PDB file of C-alpha atoms in Angstrom:
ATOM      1  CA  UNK A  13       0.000   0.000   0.000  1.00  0.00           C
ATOM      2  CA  UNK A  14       3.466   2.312   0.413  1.00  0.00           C
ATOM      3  CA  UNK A  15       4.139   1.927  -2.689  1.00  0.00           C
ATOM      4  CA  UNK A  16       0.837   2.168  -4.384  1.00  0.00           C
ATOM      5  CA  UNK A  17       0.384   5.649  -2.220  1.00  0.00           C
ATOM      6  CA  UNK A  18       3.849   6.689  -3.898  1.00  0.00           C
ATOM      7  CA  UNK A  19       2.973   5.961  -6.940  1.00  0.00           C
ATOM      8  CA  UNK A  20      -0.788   8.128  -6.711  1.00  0.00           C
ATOM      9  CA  UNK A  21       1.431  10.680  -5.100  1.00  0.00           C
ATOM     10  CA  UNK A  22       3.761  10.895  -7.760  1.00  0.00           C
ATOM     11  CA  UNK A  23       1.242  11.051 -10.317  1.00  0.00           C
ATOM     12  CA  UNK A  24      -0.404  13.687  -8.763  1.00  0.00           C
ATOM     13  CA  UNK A  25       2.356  15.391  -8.169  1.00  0.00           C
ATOM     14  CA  UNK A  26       3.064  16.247 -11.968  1.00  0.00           C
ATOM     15  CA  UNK A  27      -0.523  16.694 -12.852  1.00  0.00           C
ATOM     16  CA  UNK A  28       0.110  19.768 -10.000  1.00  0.00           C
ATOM     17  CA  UNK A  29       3.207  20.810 -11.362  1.00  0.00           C
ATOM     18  CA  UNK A  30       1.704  21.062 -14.561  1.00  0.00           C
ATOM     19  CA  UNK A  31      -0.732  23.414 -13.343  1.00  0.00           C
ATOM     20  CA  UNK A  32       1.691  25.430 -11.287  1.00  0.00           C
ATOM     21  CA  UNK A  33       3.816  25.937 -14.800  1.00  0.00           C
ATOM     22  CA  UNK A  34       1.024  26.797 -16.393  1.00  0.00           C
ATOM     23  CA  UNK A  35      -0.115  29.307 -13.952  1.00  0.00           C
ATOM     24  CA  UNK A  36       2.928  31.005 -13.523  1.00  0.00           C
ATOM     25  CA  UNK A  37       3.754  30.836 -17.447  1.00  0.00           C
ATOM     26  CA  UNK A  38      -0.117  32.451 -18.069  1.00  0.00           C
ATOM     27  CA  UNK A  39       0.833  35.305 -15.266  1.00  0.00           C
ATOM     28  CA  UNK A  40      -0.534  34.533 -12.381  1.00  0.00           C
ATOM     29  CA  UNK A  41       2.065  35.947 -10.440  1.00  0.00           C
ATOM     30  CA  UNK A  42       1.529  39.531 -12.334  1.00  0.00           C
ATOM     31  CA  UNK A  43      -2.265  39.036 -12.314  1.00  0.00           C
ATOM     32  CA  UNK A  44      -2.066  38.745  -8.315  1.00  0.00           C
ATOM     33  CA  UNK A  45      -1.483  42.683  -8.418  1.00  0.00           C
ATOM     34  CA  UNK A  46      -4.105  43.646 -10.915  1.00  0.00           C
ATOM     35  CA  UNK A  47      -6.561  41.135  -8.841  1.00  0.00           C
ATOM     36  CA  UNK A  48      -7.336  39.186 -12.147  1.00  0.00           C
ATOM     37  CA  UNK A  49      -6.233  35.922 -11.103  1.00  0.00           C
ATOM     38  CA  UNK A  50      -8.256  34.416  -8.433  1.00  0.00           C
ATOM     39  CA  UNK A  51      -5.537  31.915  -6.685  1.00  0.00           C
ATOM     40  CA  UNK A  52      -3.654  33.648  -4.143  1.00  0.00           C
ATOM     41  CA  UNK A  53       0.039  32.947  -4.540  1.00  0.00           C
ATOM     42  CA  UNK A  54       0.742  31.669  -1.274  1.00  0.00           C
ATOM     43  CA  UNK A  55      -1.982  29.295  -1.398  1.00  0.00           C
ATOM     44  CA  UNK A  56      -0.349  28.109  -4.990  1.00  0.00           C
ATOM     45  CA  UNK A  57       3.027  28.016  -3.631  1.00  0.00           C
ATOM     46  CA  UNK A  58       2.453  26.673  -0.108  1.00  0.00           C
ATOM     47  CA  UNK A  59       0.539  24.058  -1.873  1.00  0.00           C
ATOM     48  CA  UNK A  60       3.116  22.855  -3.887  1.00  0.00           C
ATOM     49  CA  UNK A  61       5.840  23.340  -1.250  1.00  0.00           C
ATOM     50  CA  UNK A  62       4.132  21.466   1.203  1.00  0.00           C
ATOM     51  CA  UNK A  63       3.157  18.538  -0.853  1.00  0.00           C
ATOM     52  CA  UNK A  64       6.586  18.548  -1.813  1.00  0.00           C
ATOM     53  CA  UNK A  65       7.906  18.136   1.602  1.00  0.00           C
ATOM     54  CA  UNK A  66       5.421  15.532   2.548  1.00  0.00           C
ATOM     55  CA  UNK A  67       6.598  13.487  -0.655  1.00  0.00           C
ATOM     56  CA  UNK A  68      10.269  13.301   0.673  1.00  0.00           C
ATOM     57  CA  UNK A  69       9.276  12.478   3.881  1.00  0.00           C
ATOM     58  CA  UNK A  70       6.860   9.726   2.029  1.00  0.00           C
ATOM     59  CA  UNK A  71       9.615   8.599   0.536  1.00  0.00           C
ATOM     60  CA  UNK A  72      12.257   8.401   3.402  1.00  0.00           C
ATOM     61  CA  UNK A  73       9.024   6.202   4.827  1.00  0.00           C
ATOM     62  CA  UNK A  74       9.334   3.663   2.219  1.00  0.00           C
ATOM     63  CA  UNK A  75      13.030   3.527   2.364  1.00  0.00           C
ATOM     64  CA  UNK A  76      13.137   3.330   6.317  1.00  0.00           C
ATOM     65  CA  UNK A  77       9.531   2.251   6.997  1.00  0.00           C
ATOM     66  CA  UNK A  78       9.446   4.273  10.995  1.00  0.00           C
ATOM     67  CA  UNK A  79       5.642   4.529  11.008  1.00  0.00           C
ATOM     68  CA  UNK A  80       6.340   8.568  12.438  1.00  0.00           C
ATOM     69  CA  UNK A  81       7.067   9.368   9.460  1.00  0.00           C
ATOM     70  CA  UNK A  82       4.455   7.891   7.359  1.00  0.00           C
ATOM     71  CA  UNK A  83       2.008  10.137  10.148  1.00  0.00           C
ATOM     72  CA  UNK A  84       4.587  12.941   9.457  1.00  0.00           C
ATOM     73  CA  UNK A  85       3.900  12.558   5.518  1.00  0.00           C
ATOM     74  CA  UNK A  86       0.015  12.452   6.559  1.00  0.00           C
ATOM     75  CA  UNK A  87      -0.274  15.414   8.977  1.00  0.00           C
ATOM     76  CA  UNK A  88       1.755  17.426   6.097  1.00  0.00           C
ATOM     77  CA  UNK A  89      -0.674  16.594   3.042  1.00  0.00           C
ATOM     78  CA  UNK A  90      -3.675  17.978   5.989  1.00  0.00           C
ATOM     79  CA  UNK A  91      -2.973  20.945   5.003  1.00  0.00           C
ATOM     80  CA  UNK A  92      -1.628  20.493   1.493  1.00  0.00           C
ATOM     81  CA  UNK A  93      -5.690  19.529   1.021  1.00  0.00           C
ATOM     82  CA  UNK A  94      -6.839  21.972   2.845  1.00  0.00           C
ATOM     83  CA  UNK A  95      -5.684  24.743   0.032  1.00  0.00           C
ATOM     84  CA  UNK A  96      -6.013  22.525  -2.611  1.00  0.00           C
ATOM     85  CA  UNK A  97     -10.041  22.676  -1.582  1.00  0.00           C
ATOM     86  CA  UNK A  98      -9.428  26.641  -1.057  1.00  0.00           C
ATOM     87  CA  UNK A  99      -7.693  26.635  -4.371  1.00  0.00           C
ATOM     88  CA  UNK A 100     -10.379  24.305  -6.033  1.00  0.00           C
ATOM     89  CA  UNK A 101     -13.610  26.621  -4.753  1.00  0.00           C
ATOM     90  CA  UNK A 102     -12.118  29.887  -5.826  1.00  0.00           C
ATOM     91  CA  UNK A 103     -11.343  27.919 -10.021  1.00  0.00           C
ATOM     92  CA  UNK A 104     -14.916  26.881  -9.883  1.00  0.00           C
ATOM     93  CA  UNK A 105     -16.097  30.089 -10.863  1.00  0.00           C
ATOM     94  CA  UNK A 106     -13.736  30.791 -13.423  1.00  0.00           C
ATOM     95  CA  UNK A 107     -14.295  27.529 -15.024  1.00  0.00           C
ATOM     96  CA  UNK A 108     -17.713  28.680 -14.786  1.00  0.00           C
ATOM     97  CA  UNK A 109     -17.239  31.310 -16.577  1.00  0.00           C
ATOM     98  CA  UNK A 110     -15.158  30.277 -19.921  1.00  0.00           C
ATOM     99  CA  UNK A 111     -17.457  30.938 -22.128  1.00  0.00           C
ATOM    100  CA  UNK A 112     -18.557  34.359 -21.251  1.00  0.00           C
ATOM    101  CA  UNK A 113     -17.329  36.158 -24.040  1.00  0.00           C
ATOM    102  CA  UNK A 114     -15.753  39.973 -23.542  1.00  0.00           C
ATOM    103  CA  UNK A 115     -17.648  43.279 -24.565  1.00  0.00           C
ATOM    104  CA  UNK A 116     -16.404  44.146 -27.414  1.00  0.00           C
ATOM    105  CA  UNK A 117     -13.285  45.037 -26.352  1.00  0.00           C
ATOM    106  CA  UNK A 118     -11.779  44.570 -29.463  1.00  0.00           C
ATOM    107  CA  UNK A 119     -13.177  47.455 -30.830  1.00  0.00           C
ATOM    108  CA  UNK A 120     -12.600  49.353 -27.985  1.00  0.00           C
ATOM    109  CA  UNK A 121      -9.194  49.147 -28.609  1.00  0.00           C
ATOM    110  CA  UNK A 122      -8.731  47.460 -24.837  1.00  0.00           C
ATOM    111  CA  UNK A 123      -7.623  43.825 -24.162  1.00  0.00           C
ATOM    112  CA  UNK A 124      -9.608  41.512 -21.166  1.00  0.00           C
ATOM    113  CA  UNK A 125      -7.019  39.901 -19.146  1.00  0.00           C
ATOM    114  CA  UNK A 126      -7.953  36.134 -18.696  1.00  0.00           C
ATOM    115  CA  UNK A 127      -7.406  34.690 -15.405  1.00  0.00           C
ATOM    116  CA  UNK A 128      -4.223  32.615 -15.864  1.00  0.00           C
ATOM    117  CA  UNK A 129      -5.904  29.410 -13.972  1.00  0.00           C
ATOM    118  CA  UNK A 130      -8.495  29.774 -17.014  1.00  0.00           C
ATOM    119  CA  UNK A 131      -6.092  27.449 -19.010  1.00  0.00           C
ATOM    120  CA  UNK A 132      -5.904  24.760 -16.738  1.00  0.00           C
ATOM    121  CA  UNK A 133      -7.908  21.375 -18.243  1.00  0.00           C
ATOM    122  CA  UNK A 134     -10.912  20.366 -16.333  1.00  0.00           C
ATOM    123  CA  UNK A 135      -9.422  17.120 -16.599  1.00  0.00           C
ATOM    124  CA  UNK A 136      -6.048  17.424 -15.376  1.00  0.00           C
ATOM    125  CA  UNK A 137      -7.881  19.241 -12.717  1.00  0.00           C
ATOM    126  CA  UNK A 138     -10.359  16.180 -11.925  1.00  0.00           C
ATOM    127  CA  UNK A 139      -7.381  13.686 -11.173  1.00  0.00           C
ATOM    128  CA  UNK A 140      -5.411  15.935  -9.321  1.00  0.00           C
ATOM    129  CA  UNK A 141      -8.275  16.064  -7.149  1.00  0.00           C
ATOM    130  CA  UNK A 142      -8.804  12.297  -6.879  1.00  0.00           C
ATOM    131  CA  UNK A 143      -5.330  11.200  -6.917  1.00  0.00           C
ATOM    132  CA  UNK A 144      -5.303  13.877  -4.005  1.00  0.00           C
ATOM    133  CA  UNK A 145      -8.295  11.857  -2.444  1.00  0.00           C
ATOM    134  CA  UNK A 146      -7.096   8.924  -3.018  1.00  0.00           C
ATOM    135  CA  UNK A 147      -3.012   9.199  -1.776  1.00  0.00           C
ATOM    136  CA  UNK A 148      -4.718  11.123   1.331  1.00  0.00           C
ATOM    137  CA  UNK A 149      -6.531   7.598   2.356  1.00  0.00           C
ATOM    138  CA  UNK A 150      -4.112   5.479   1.211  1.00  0.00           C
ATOM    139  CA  UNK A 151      -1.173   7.165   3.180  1.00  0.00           C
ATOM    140  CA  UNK A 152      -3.693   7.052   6.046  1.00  0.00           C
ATOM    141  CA  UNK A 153      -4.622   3.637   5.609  1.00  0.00           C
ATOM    142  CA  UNK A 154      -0.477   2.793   5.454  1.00  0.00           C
ATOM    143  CA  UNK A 155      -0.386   4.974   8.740  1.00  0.00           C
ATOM    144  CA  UNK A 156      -2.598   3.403  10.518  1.00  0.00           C
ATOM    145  CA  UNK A 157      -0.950   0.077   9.766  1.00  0.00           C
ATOM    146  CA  UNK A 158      -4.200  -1.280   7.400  1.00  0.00           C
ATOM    147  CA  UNK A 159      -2.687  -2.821   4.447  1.00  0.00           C
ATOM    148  CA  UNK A 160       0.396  -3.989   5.258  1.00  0.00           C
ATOM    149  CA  UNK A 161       4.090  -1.785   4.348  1.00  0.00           C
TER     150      UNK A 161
END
C-alpha cells in the first residue's frame, strides 16, 4: 500500500506541477497585483511546497519504513488539502465562466485579461483532485498500519 500511495502521489504530483507551470507561465504571479487571477500565490506556492515536503518524507518512509514518518507525511498533506479545496472553490467560478465572451473590447481598442488558472484542463484538474483523495486515504490507511508496508 506504500508503494501504491507513492505511486498516486507521484502522479499527482506532476498533474500539480503542470498546473503550477502553467499558472505562472499564463501570469498569475503579475495578475495577483491587478486582482485578475483568483488563486492567491501563497496558497499556490504553499501548496506545492508542502506537498513537496510531505513526498520526501513519504519517501524516506518507504526507504526506512518508521511509522512517524508515514504520520509525518500524513499530517503534512492535511494541510496540502486543505488549500487545494481553497484553491479548487475559488477555479470553480472561473471555469464557470469560460465561455462568457468579452464586450467588445476589441473594438474598444482594450484587451480583457484572462485569469491565468483559465487554461488549466478540467481534466487534469479532476485527477489531481482524486489522486489527491485517493493518496490522502491510502497514506492514512499505510499509517494506521491497514494494508500492510
Amino acid at each position: 500500500m506504500d508503494i501504491a500511495a507513492l505511486i498516486t502521489w507521484v502522479v499527482t504530483a506532476l498533474g500539480g506541477f503542470y498546473m503550477l507551470g502553467t499558472w505562472i507561465q499564463r501570469g498569475g504571479i503579475r495578475q495577483q497585483q491587478t486582482g485578475t487571477s483568483r488563486l492567491p500565490a501563497p496558497a499556490a506556492f504553499g501548496h506545492f511546497a508542502l506537498a513537496a515536503i510531505g513526498l520526501v518524507v513519504w519517501i524516506i518512509y518507504v526507504v526506512a519504513d518508521k511509522s512517524a514518518l508515514a504520520w509525518t507525511a500524513f499530517g503534512l498533506l492535511l494541510p496540502v488539502a486543505l488549500l487545494g479545496f481553497v484553491m479548487l472553490a475559488r477555479w470553480i467560478p472561473v471555469y464557470r465562466n469560460r465561455t462568457a465572451a468579452p464586450a467588445d473590447t476589441a473594438a474598444q481598442g482594450t484587451e480583457r485579461t484572462v485569469p491565468a488558472e483559465r487554461h488549466f484542463p478540467l481534466a487534469v484538474v479532476v485527477a489531481h483532485g482524486l489522486l489527491a483523495v485517493v493518496t490522502l486515504v491510502l497514506v492514512l490507511l499505510t499509517a494506521l498500519g491497514i494494508g500492510g508496508s
